PDB file of C-alpha atoms and ligand atoms in Angstrom:
ATOM      1  CA  MET A   1      32.072  69.540-118.509  1.00  0.00           C
ATOM      2  CA  SER A   2      30.533  72.734-116.521  1.00  0.00           C
ATOM      3  CA  ARG A   3      29.630  71.809-112.592  1.00  0.00           C
ATOM      4  CA  ILE A   4      26.135  72.766-111.205  1.00  0.00           C
ATOM      5  CA  VAL A   5      26.960  75.022-107.922  1.00  0.00           C
ATOM      6  CA  TYR A   6      25.211  76.177-105.450  1.00  0.00           C
ATOM      7  CA  VAL A   7      24.241  80.501-105.322  1.00  0.00           C
ATOM      8  CA  ASN A   8      21.221  81.760-102.752  1.00  0.00           C
ATOM      9  CA  GLY A   9      18.807  79.161-103.272  1.00  0.00           C
ATOM     10  CA  GLU A  10      19.763  77.751-106.633  1.00  0.00           C
ATOM     11  CA  TYR A  11      21.073  74.731-108.081  1.00  0.00           C
ATOM     12  CA  LEU A  12      23.276  76.388-111.520  1.00  0.00           C
ATOM     13  CA  PRO A  13      25.140  75.204-114.158  1.00  0.00           C
ATOM     14  CA  GLU A  14      28.653  77.204-113.313  1.00  0.00           C
ATOM     15  CA  ASP A  15      28.781  80.110-115.918  1.00  0.00           C
ATOM     16  CA  ALA A  16      25.471  80.717-115.453  1.00  0.00           C
ATOM     17  CA  ALA A  17      26.011  81.640-111.526  1.00  0.00           C
ATOM     18  CA  LYS A  18      26.362  85.403-110.447  1.00  0.00           C
ATOM     19  CA  ILE A  19      27.015  87.231-107.100  1.00  0.00           C
ATOM     20  CA  SER A  20      26.486  91.389-106.357  1.00  0.00           C
ATOM     21  CA  VAL A  21      29.655  93.402-107.461  1.00  0.00           C
ATOM     22  CA  PHE A  22      27.822  95.264-103.889  1.00  0.00           C
ATOM     23  CA  ASP A  23      28.371  91.253-102.323  1.00  0.00           C
ATOM     24  CA  ARG A  24      30.514  92.376 -99.140  1.00  0.00           C
ATOM     25  CA  GLY A  25      32.160  88.940 -99.657  1.00  0.00           C
ATOM     26  CA  PHE A  26      33.685  90.747-102.990  1.00  0.00           C
ATOM     27  CA  LEU A  27      34.453  94.807-101.281  1.00  0.00           C
ATOM     28  CA  PHE A  28      35.741  94.336 -98.300  1.00  0.00           C
ATOM     29  CA  ALA A  29      36.459  90.203 -97.673  1.00  0.00           C
ATOM     30  CA  ASP A  30      33.798  90.528 -95.041  1.00  0.00           C
ATOM     31  CA  ALA A  31      32.769  86.227 -95.784  1.00  0.00           C
ATOM     32  CA  ILE A  32      34.328  83.122 -93.930  1.00  0.00           C
ATOM     33  CA  TYR A  33      34.602  79.515 -95.644  1.00  0.00           C
ATOM     34  CA  GLU A  34      34.535  75.882 -95.222  1.00  0.00           C
ATOM     35  CA  VAL A  35      35.796  73.094 -97.181  1.00  0.00           C
ATOM     36  CA  THR A  36      34.674  69.849 -96.517  1.00  0.00           C
ATOM     37  CA  SER A  37      36.523  66.894 -97.565  1.00  0.00           C
ATOM     38  CA  VAL A  38      33.971  63.502 -99.409  1.00  0.00           C
ATOM     39  CA  LEU A  39      35.885  60.114 -99.607  1.00  0.00           C
ATOM     40  CA  ASP A  40      33.291  57.275-101.023  1.00  0.00           C
ATOM     41  CA  GLY A  41      29.998  60.034-101.364  1.00  0.00           C
ATOM     42  CA  LYS A  42      30.969  60.296 -97.250  1.00  0.00           C
ATOM     43  CA  LEU A  43      30.889  63.371 -95.610  1.00  0.00           C
ATOM     44  CA  LEU A  44      34.336  63.658 -93.565  1.00  0.00           C
ATOM     45  CA  ASP A  45      33.904  65.718 -89.962  1.00  0.00           C
ATOM     46  CA  PHE A  46      31.374  67.437 -90.956  1.00  0.00           C
ATOM     47  CA  GLU A  47      29.358  68.502 -87.614  1.00  0.00           C
ATOM     48  CA  GLY A  48      33.122  69.770 -86.721  1.00  0.00           C
ATOM     49  CA  HIS A  49      32.804  72.225 -90.357  1.00  0.00           C
ATOM     50  CA  MET A  50      29.330  73.139 -89.207  1.00  0.00           C
ATOM     51  CA  ARG A  51      30.840  73.899 -85.627  1.00  0.00           C
ATOM     52  CA  ARG A  52      33.642  75.864 -86.372  1.00  0.00           C
ATOM     53  CA  LEU A  53      30.991  77.616 -88.850  1.00  0.00           C
ATOM     54  CA  HIS A  54      28.472  78.955 -86.125  1.00  0.00           C
ATOM     55  CA  ARG A  55      31.738  80.138 -84.573  1.00  0.00           C
ATOM     56  CA  SER A  56      32.951  82.071 -86.874  1.00  0.00           C
ATOM     57  CA  LEU A  57      29.856  83.511 -87.863  1.00  0.00           C
ATOM     58  CA  GLY A  58      29.265  84.155 -84.074  1.00  0.00           C
ATOM     59  CA  GLU A  59      32.921  86.408 -84.242  1.00  0.00           C
ATOM     60  CA  LEU A  60      31.441  87.992 -87.131  1.00  0.00           C
ATOM     61  CA  GLU A  61      28.082  88.825 -86.012  1.00  0.00           C
ATOM     62  CA  MET A  62      26.479  87.343 -88.817  1.00  0.00           C
ATOM     63  CA  GLU A  63      23.616  86.174 -89.639  1.00  0.00           C
ATOM     64  CA  ALA A  64      23.353  82.101 -90.735  1.00  0.00           C
ATOM     65  CA  PRO A  65      21.937  81.832 -94.168  1.00  0.00           C
ATOM     66  CA  CYS A  66      19.866  78.820 -93.197  1.00  0.00           C
ATOM     67  CA  GLU A  67      19.703  75.515 -90.425  1.00  0.00           C
ATOM     68  CA  ASP A  68      22.664  73.538 -90.406  1.00  0.00           C
ATOM     69  CA  ALA A  69      19.991  70.278 -91.975  1.00  0.00           C
ATOM     70  CA  ALA A  70      19.182  72.294 -94.741  1.00  0.00           C
ATOM     71  CA  LEU A  71      23.191  72.964 -95.274  1.00  0.00           C
ATOM     72  CA  GLU A  72      23.681  69.469 -95.402  1.00  0.00           C
ATOM     73  CA  ALA A  73      21.056  68.946 -97.701  1.00  0.00           C
ATOM     74  CA  ILE A  74      22.373  71.371-100.054  1.00  0.00           C
ATOM     75  CA  HIS A  75      26.222  69.205 -99.533  1.00  0.00           C
ATOM     76  CA  ARG A  76      24.230  66.376-100.585  1.00  0.00           C
ATOM     77  CA  GLU A  77      22.053  67.458-103.551  1.00  0.00           C
ATOM     78  CA  LEU A  78      25.284  68.458-104.809  1.00  0.00           C
ATOM     79  CA  MET A  79      26.916  65.493-104.674  1.00  0.00           C
ATOM     80  CA  VAL A  80      24.464  63.913-106.766  1.00  0.00           C
ATOM     81  CA  ARG A  81      24.267  66.476-109.574  1.00  0.00           C
ATOM     82  CA  ASN A  82      27.718  66.049-109.729  1.00  0.00           C
ATOM     83  CA  ALA A  83      28.598  62.517-109.217  1.00  0.00           C
ATOM     84  CA  LEU A  84      30.677  63.278-106.297  1.00  0.00           C
ATOM     85  CA  SER A  85      32.366  60.598-104.385  1.00  0.00           C
ATOM     86  CA  GLU A  86      35.780  61.542-104.061  1.00  0.00           C
ATOM     87  CA  GLY A  87      36.747  65.486-103.663  1.00  0.00           C
ATOM     88  CA  LEU A  88      36.098  68.736-102.156  1.00  0.00           C
ATOM     89  CA  ILE A  89      32.830  70.785-100.901  1.00  0.00           C
ATOM     90  CA  TYR A  90      33.463  74.391-100.820  1.00  0.00           C
ATOM     91  CA  LEU A  91      30.384  76.666 -98.761  1.00  0.00           C
ATOM     92  CA  GLN A  92      30.890  80.534 -98.606  1.00  0.00           C
ATOM     93  CA  VAL A  93      29.109  82.295 -96.678  1.00  0.00           C
ATOM     94  CA  THR A  94      29.028  86.597 -96.602  1.00  0.00           C
ATOM     95  CA  ARG A  95      27.290  89.272 -95.191  1.00  0.00           C
ATOM     96  CA  GLY A  96      25.249  89.830 -98.046  1.00  0.00           C
ATOM     97  CA  ALA A  97      24.850  92.627-100.724  1.00  0.00           C
ATOM     98  CA  ALA A  98      24.597  95.921 -99.781  1.00  0.00           C
ATOM     99  CA  ASP A  99      25.249  99.743-100.683  1.00  0.00           C
ATOM    100  CA  ARG A 100      29.655 100.456 -99.827  1.00  0.00           C
ATOM    101  CA  ASP A 101      30.175 100.940 -95.896  1.00  0.00           C
ATOM    102  CA  PHE A 102      32.612  99.948 -93.386  1.00  0.00           C
ATOM    103  CA  LEU A 103      29.874  99.117 -91.153  1.00  0.00           C
ATOM    104  CA  TYR A 104      27.521  96.177 -90.733  1.00  0.00           C
ATOM    105  CA  PRO A 105      24.390  96.470 -92.786  1.00  0.00           C
ATOM    106  CA  GLU A 106      21.093  95.849 -91.235  1.00  0.00           C
ATOM    107  CA  GLY A 107      18.499  93.539 -92.527  1.00  0.00           C
ATOM    108  CA  VAL A 108      20.113  92.121 -95.103  1.00  0.00           C
ATOM    109  CA  ALA A 109      20.222  88.305 -96.105  1.00  0.00           C
ATOM    110  CA  PRO A 110      23.365  86.376 -96.878  1.00  0.00           C
ATOM    111  CA  SER A 111      25.009  85.099 -99.575  1.00  0.00           C
ATOM    112  CA  LEU A 112      25.461  81.580 -99.650  1.00  0.00           C
ATOM    113  CA  VAL A 113      27.398  79.709-102.314  1.00  0.00           C
ATOM    114  CA  MET A 114      28.399  76.144-102.484  1.00  0.00           C
ATOM    115  CA  PHE A 115      30.917  74.131-105.128  1.00  0.00           C
ATOM    116  CA  THR A 116      32.063  71.308-105.865  1.00  0.00           C
ATOM    117  CA  GLN A 117      35.768  70.081-106.661  1.00  0.00           C
ATOM    118  CA  ALA A 118      37.049  66.095-107.451  1.00  0.00           C
ATOM    119  CA  LYS A 119      40.437  65.835-106.139  1.00  0.00           C
ATOM    120  CA  GLY A 120      41.726  62.130-104.939  1.00  0.00           C
ATOM    121  CA  LEU A 121      42.740  62.656-101.769  1.00  0.00           C
ATOM    122  CA  ARG A 122      42.993  58.982-100.814  1.00  0.00           C
ATOM    123  CA  VAL A 123      45.410  58.186-103.450  1.00  0.00           C
ATOM    124  CA  SER A 124      48.528  61.199-103.479  1.00  0.00           C
ATOM    125  CA  PRO A 125      51.395  61.336-104.790  1.00  0.00           C
ATOM    126  CA  ALA A 126      52.625  64.172-102.727  1.00  0.00           C
ATOM    127  CA  ALA A 127      51.840  61.662 -99.936  1.00  0.00           C
ATOM    128  CA  GLU A 128      53.747  58.827-101.227  1.00  0.00           C
ATOM    129  CA  ARG A 129      56.543  61.066-101.557  1.00  0.00           C
ATOM    130  CA  GLY A 130      56.122  64.153 -98.994  1.00  0.00           C
ATOM    131  CA  THR A 131      56.239  67.450 -99.255  1.00  0.00           C
ATOM    132  CA  LYS A 132      59.042  70.084 -99.408  1.00  0.00           C
ATOM    133  CA  VAL A 133      58.013  73.555 -97.358  1.00  0.00           C
ATOM    134  CA  VAL A 134      59.530  77.336 -97.243  1.00  0.00           C
ATOM    135  CA  SER A 135      59.414  79.486 -94.037  1.00  0.00           C
ATOM    136  CA  ILE A 136      57.984  82.690 -94.584  1.00  0.00           C
ATOM    137  CA  PRO A 137      56.822  85.886 -92.709  1.00  0.00           C
ATOM    138  CA  ASP A 138      53.554  84.976 -91.380  1.00  0.00           C
ATOM    139  CA  GLN A 139      51.811  88.707 -92.304  1.00  0.00           C
ATOM    140  CA  ARG A 140      48.152  87.766 -91.813  1.00  0.00           C
ATOM    141  CA  TRP A 141      46.086  89.584 -89.824  1.00  0.00           C
ATOM    142  CA  ALA A 142      45.731  88.720 -85.700  1.00  0.00           C
ATOM    143  CA  ARG A 143      42.137  86.957 -85.687  1.00  0.00           C
ATOM    144  CA  ARG A 144      43.893  83.656 -87.904  1.00  0.00           C
ATOM    145  CA  ASP A 145      40.879  81.755 -85.843  1.00  0.00           C
ATOM    146  CA  ILE A 146      37.989  82.535 -87.758  1.00  0.00           C
ATOM    147  CA  LYS A 147      38.037  81.006 -90.987  1.00  0.00           C
ATOM    148  CA  THR A 148      37.763  84.017 -93.222  1.00  0.00           C
ATOM    149  CA  VAL A 149      38.316  84.619 -97.027  1.00  0.00           C
ATOM    150  CA  GLN A 150      41.514  87.399 -96.263  1.00  0.00           C
ATOM    151  CA  LEU A 151      43.335  84.809 -98.017  1.00  0.00           C
ATOM    152  CA  LEU A 152      45.995  87.078 -99.671  1.00  0.00           C
ATOM    153  CA  PRO A 153      49.143  86.173 -97.479  1.00  0.00           C
ATOM    154  CA  SER A 154      48.243  82.838 -98.304  1.00  0.00           C
ATOM    155  CA  ALA A 155      47.521  82.483-101.610  1.00  0.00           C
ATOM    156  CA  MET A 156      51.438  84.452-102.412  1.00  0.00           C
ATOM    157  CA  GLY A 157      53.025  82.016 -99.509  1.00  0.00           C
ATOM    158  CA  LYS A 158      51.965  79.114-102.046  1.00  0.00           C
ATOM    159  CA  MET A 159      53.044  81.291-104.984  1.00  0.00           C
ATOM    160  CA  ALA A 160      56.527  82.314-103.097  1.00  0.00           C
ATOM    161  CA  ALA A 161      56.902  78.154-102.444  1.00  0.00           C
ATOM    162  CA  LYS A 162      55.829  77.630-105.675  1.00  0.00           C
ATOM    163  CA  LYS A 163      58.397  79.489-106.970  1.00  0.00           C
ATOM    164  CA  ALA A 164      61.262  78.245-104.798  1.00  0.00           C
ATOM    165  CA  GLY A 165      60.413  75.287-105.847  1.00  0.00           C
ATOM    166  CA  ALA A 166      58.112  73.681-102.452  1.00  0.00           C
ATOM    167  CA  ASP A 167      55.241  72.577-102.167  1.00  0.00           C
ATOM    168  CA  ASP A 168      53.898  75.034 -99.260  1.00  0.00           C
ATOM    169  CA  ALA A 169      55.165  77.656 -97.066  1.00  0.00           C
ATOM    170  CA  TRP A 170      55.319  77.232 -93.129  1.00  0.00           C
ATOM    171  CA  MET A 171      54.529  80.616 -91.562  1.00  0.00           C
ATOM    172  CA  ILE A 172      56.861  81.827 -89.144  1.00  0.00           C
ATOM    173  CA  GLU A 173      55.914  84.698 -85.942  1.00  0.00           C
ATOM    174  CA  ASP A 174      58.655  85.806 -83.443  1.00  0.00           C
ATOM    175  CA  GLY A 175      61.018  82.405 -84.533  1.00  0.00           C
ATOM    176  CA  PHE A 176      57.518  80.087 -83.869  1.00  0.00           C
ATOM    177  CA  VAL A 177      55.976  77.724 -86.617  1.00  0.00           C
ATOM    178  CA  THR A 178      52.171  79.262 -86.798  1.00  0.00           C
ATOM    179  CA  GLU A 179      50.916  77.005 -89.433  1.00  0.00           C
ATOM    180  CA  GLY A 180      51.139  76.049 -93.675  1.00  0.00           C
ATOM    181  CA  THR A 181      49.294  78.515 -95.670  1.00  0.00           C
ATOM    182  CA  SER A 182      46.162  76.116 -95.506  1.00  0.00           C
ATOM    183  CA  ASN A 183      46.660  73.873 -92.891  1.00  0.00           C
ATOM    184  CA  ASN A 184      47.913  72.677 -89.412  1.00  0.00           C
ATOM    185  CA  ALA A 185      51.870  71.883 -89.029  1.00  0.00           C
ATOM    186  CA  TYR A 186      53.363  69.236 -86.897  1.00  0.00           C
ATOM    187  CA  ILE A 187      56.522  67.865 -86.317  1.00  0.00           C
ATOM    188  CA  VAL A 188      57.638  64.598 -83.913  1.00  0.00           C
ATOM    189  CA  THR A 189      60.638  65.123 -81.818  1.00  0.00           C
ATOM    190  CA  LYS A 190      63.404  61.922 -81.200  1.00  0.00           C
ATOM    191  CA  ASP A 191      61.157  60.880 -79.474  1.00  0.00           C
ATOM    192  CA  GLY A 192      58.424  60.224 -81.353  1.00  0.00           C
ATOM    193  CA  THR A 193      56.260  62.879 -79.095  1.00  0.00           C
ATOM    194  CA  ILE A 194      53.871  64.881 -81.843  1.00  0.00           C
ATOM    195  CA  VAL A 195      54.297  68.533 -81.293  1.00  0.00           C
ATOM    196  CA  THR A 196      51.960  70.862 -83.199  1.00  0.00           C
ATOM    197  CA  ARG A 197      51.041  74.119 -81.957  1.00  0.00           C
ATOM    198  CA  ASP A 198      48.713  75.172 -78.905  1.00  0.00           C
ATOM    199  CA  LEU A 199      44.430  76.264 -80.263  1.00  0.00           C
ATOM    200  CA  SER A 200      44.555  80.176 -79.269  1.00  0.00           C
ATOM    201  CA  ASN A 201      43.698  83.311 -82.565  1.00  0.00           C
ATOM    202  CA  ALA A 202      47.310  82.634 -83.887  1.00  0.00           C
ATOM    203  CA  ILE A 203      46.252  79.508 -86.032  1.00  0.00           C
ATOM    204  CA  LEU A 204      43.402  78.359 -87.540  1.00  0.00           C
ATOM    205  CA  HIS A 205      41.941  75.679 -85.318  1.00  0.00           C
ATOM    206  CA  GLY A 206      41.313  72.879 -88.071  1.00  0.00           C
ATOM    207  CA  ILE A 207      39.181  69.945 -88.050  1.00  0.00           C
ATOM    208  CA  THR A 208      41.043  67.603 -89.475  1.00  0.00           C
ATOM    209  CA  ARG A 209      43.594  69.043 -85.881  1.00  0.00           C
ATOM    210  CA  ALA A 210      40.970  67.679 -84.433  1.00  0.00           C
ATOM    211  CA  SER A 211      40.385  64.479 -85.102  1.00  0.00           C
ATOM    212  CA  VAL A 212      43.645  63.263 -85.716  1.00  0.00           C
ATOM    213  CA  LEU A 213      44.881  64.508 -82.232  1.00  0.00           C
ATOM    214  CA  THR A 214      42.100  62.930 -80.877  1.00  0.00           C
ATOM    215  CA  PHE A 215      42.702  59.387 -83.021  1.00  0.00           C
ATOM    216  CA  ALA A 216      46.751  59.792 -82.276  1.00  0.00           C
ATOM    217  CA  ARG A 217      45.471  59.923 -78.604  1.00  0.00           C
ATOM    218  CA  GLU A 218      43.566  56.813 -78.970  1.00  0.00           C
ATOM    219  CA  ALA A 219      46.589  55.302 -80.444  1.00  0.00           C
ATOM    220  CA  GLN A 220      48.376  55.522 -77.806  1.00  0.00           C
ATOM    221  CA  MET A 221      51.018  58.039 -79.298  1.00  0.00           C
ATOM    222  CA  LYS A 222      52.610  60.716 -77.410  1.00  0.00           C
ATOM    223  CA  VAL A 223      51.285  64.563 -78.212  1.00  0.00           C
ATOM    224  CA  GLU A 224      52.057  67.904 -76.843  1.00  0.00           C
ATOM    225  CA  GLU A 225      49.996  70.960 -77.573  1.00  0.00           C
ATOM    226  CA  ARG A 226      52.822  73.751 -77.768  1.00  0.00           C
ATOM    227  CA  ALA A 227      54.597  76.375 -79.986  1.00  0.00           C
ATOM    228  CA  PHE A 228      57.705  74.884 -81.926  1.00  0.00           C
ATOM    229  CA  THR A 229      60.613  77.565 -83.379  1.00  0.00           C
ATOM    230  CA  LEU A 230      61.247  76.442 -87.358  1.00  0.00           C
ATOM    231  CA  GLU A 231      64.891  75.340 -86.185  1.00  0.00           C
ATOM    232  CA  GLU A 232      63.038  72.596 -84.017  1.00  0.00           C
ATOM    233  CA  ALA A 233      61.071  71.765 -87.190  1.00  0.00           C
ATOM    234  CA  LYS A 234      64.726  71.423 -89.096  1.00  0.00           C
ATOM    235  CA  GLY A 235      66.035  69.473 -86.329  1.00  0.00           C
ATOM    236  CA  ALA A 236      63.339  66.810 -85.557  1.00  0.00           C
ATOM    237  CA  ALA A 237      62.617  63.463 -86.672  1.00  0.00           C
ATOM    238  CA  GLU A 238      59.373  63.902 -88.378  1.00  0.00           C
ATOM    239  CA  ALA A 239      57.262  66.966 -90.224  1.00  0.00           C
ATOM    240  CA  PHE A 240      53.848  67.367 -91.479  1.00  0.00           C
ATOM    241  CA  PHE A 241      50.607  69.020 -92.173  1.00  0.00           C
ATOM    242  CA  THR A 242      47.094  68.478 -92.471  1.00  0.00           C
ATOM    243  CA  SER A 243      43.999  69.975 -93.775  1.00  0.00           C
ATOM    244  CA  ALA A 244      40.659  69.080 -95.411  1.00  0.00           C
ATOM    245  CA  SER A 245      41.926  68.564 -98.640  1.00  0.00           C
ATOM    246  CA  SER A 246      45.003  66.856 -97.568  1.00  0.00           C
ATOM    247  CA  PHE A 247      44.350  64.955 -94.615  1.00  0.00           C
ATOM    248  CA  VAL A 248      47.704  63.778 -93.436  1.00  0.00           C
ATOM    249  CA  MET A 249      50.587  65.124 -95.859  1.00  0.00           C
ATOM    250  CA  PRO A 250      54.142  64.284 -94.956  1.00  0.00           C
ATOM    251  CA  VAL A 251      57.048  67.091 -95.140  1.00  0.00           C
ATOM    252  CA  VAL A 252      60.642  65.903 -95.742  1.00  0.00           C
ATOM    253  CA  GLU A 253      62.313  69.159 -96.779  1.00  0.00           C
ATOM    254  CA  ILE A 254      61.850  72.446 -94.783  1.00  0.00           C
ATOM    255  CA  ASP A 255      63.835  75.959 -96.607  1.00  0.00           C
ATOM    256  CA  GLY A 256      65.872  72.934 -99.125  1.00  0.00           C
ATOM    257  CA  GLN A 257      67.497  70.869 -95.210  1.00  0.00           C
ATOM    258  CA  PRO A 258      65.996  66.693 -95.573  1.00  0.00           C
ATOM    259  CA  ILE A 259      63.368  66.417 -92.725  1.00  0.00           C
ATOM    260  CA  GLY A 260      64.912  62.825 -90.786  1.00  0.00           C
ATOM    261  CA  ALA A 261      65.432  61.019 -93.476  1.00  0.00           C
ATOM    262  CA  GLY A 262      64.206  62.662 -96.219  1.00  0.00           C
ATOM    263  CA  VAL A 263      60.965  60.731 -96.867  1.00  0.00           C
ATOM    264  CA  PRO A 264      57.873  60.552 -95.151  1.00  0.00           C
ATOM    265  CA  GLY A 265      58.097  59.615 -92.182  1.00  0.00           C
ATOM    266  CA  PRO A 266      56.878  56.199 -89.983  1.00  0.00           C
ATOM    267  CA  VAL A 267      54.208  58.336 -87.763  1.00  0.00           C
ATOM    268  CA  ALA A 268      53.208  60.899 -90.420  1.00  0.00           C
ATOM    269  CA  THR A 269      52.404  57.581 -92.239  1.00  0.00           C
ATOM    270  CA  ARG A 270      50.651  55.716 -89.782  1.00  0.00           C
ATOM    271  CA  LEU A 271      48.358  58.723 -88.382  1.00  0.00           C
ATOM    272  CA  ARG A 272      47.686  59.657 -92.440  1.00  0.00           C
ATOM    273  CA  GLU A 273      46.162  56.069 -92.750  1.00  0.00           C
ATOM    274  CA  ILE A 274      44.076  55.803 -88.639  1.00  0.00           C
ATOM    275  CA  TYR A 275      43.120  59.238 -90.158  1.00  0.00           C
ATOM    276  CA  ILE A 276      41.177  58.009 -93.686  1.00  0.00           C
ATOM    277  CA  ALA A 277      40.199  54.531 -91.941  1.00  0.00           C
ATOM    278  CA  GLU A 278      38.933  56.029 -89.021  1.00  0.00           C
ATOM    279  CA  ALA A 279      36.802  59.478 -90.712  1.00  0.00           C
ATOM    280  CA  LEU A 280      35.171  57.851 -92.722  1.00  0.00           C
ATOM    281  CA  ALA A 281      34.462  54.994 -90.028  1.00  0.00           C
ATOM    282  CA  ARG A 282      32.451  58.066 -88.289  1.00  0.00           C
ATOM    283  CA  ALA A 283      31.218  59.764 -91.798  1.00  0.00           C
ATOM    284  CA  SER A 284      28.105  59.200 -92.990  1.00  0.00           C
TER     285      SER A 284
HETATM  286  N1  LIG B   1      42.320  75.435 -95.153  1.00  0.00           N
HETATM  287  N2  LIG B   1      45.325  76.461 -91.159  1.00  0.00           N
HETATM  288  C1  LIG B   1      45.109  77.324 -92.231  1.00  0.00           C
HETATM  289  C2  LIG B   1      45.165  78.653 -92.584  1.00  0.00           C
HETATM  290  C3  LIG B   1      43.728  76.529 -93.263  1.00  0.00           C
HETATM  291  O1  LIG B   1      43.693  77.206 -94.567  1.00  0.00           O
HETATM  292  C4  LIG B   1      43.180  75.640 -93.466  1.00  0.00           C
HETATM  293  C5  LIG B   1      42.571  74.830 -94.246  1.00  0.00           C
HETATM  294  C6  LIG B   1      43.769  74.797 -92.144  1.00  0.00           C
HETATM  295  C7  LIG B   1      42.821  73.556 -91.659  1.00  0.00           C
HETATM  296  O2  LIG B   1      41.780  73.648 -91.642  1.00  0.00           O
HETATM  297  P1  LIG B   1      41.305  71.694 -92.006  1.00  0.00           P
HETATM  298  O3  LIG B   1      41.645  70.779 -91.401  1.00  0.00           O
HETATM  299  O4  LIG B   1      39.645  72.169 -91.172  1.00  0.00           O
HETATM  300  O5  LIG B   1      40.725  71.582 -93.094  1.00  0.00           O
HETATM  301  C8  LIG B   1      43.940  75.311 -91.197  1.00  0.00           C
HETATM  302  C9  LIG B   1      41.095  74.860 -96.435  1.00  0.00           C
HETATM  303  C10 LIG B   1      41.375  73.595 -96.141  1.00  0.00           C
HETATM  304  C11 LIG B   1      41.009  75.603 -97.873  1.00  0.00           C
HETATM  305  O6  LIG B   1      41.576  76.886 -97.291  1.00  0.00           O
HETATM  306  O7  LIG B   1      41.356  75.213 -98.759  1.00  0.00           O
END
């Protein structure tokens, strides 16, 4: 079944959708993106994703392709046209097509591409069994807070994880965990404190992270936003990661070493349930 995708004002069958070879997203990775999850036909954390989109646009001095209301309408139209009730909606904005020049061109309209991905998010075999991660050096650029499409280091990291028989990789810089290849990383200390790296240019400011920390604090759980080392992670009671595509995902092994009891822990399991219930309650 062919999907209907959105490209610059048109809804098209996926094989009819085209972007210029001069598009700066293709030539320079001069593009940003968002991934929003859909559960029960509702958009989760949509306002957070729109806020971060504007932040990324601002950091790159890129124009918005259209108003937020129009972006929301396209999200909903794609859900209808593709009968999507559970999965992801991908949105990418590029600076547009122009003759190749490193300098940003002027007067060029941004490109907007959006598509759906059907995916079971609520019932997840990976969440039930827990995931295994390997640690790799963080080789990405210095502005990881901008949600750009410069994802080659992340793709290489996921491949390294797969080759090592793991599900994902956590990236290490100066001995400290920055984040996962496409998610934010957390540990739970032996006294039950949830620890995740503080916000800076070193990590992407996850929208799921923001919601999960809010819900954890509302549930009177202890939260600390600070860097933690790989060694601390290996000795932690629990580990997990968050993203729009995985919600809260337990990690049961790092570099072949079991974490805690080697099975999804109570904090991660509870936070997954809380996130799904609370995010859905606030979604539309
Ligand atoms: N990735 N860190 C990185 C490097 C990411 O790529 C992502 C999201 C996150 C979590 O952000 P959020 O909670 O807003 O999804 C953290 C998306 C899902 C992706 O690339 O598919």
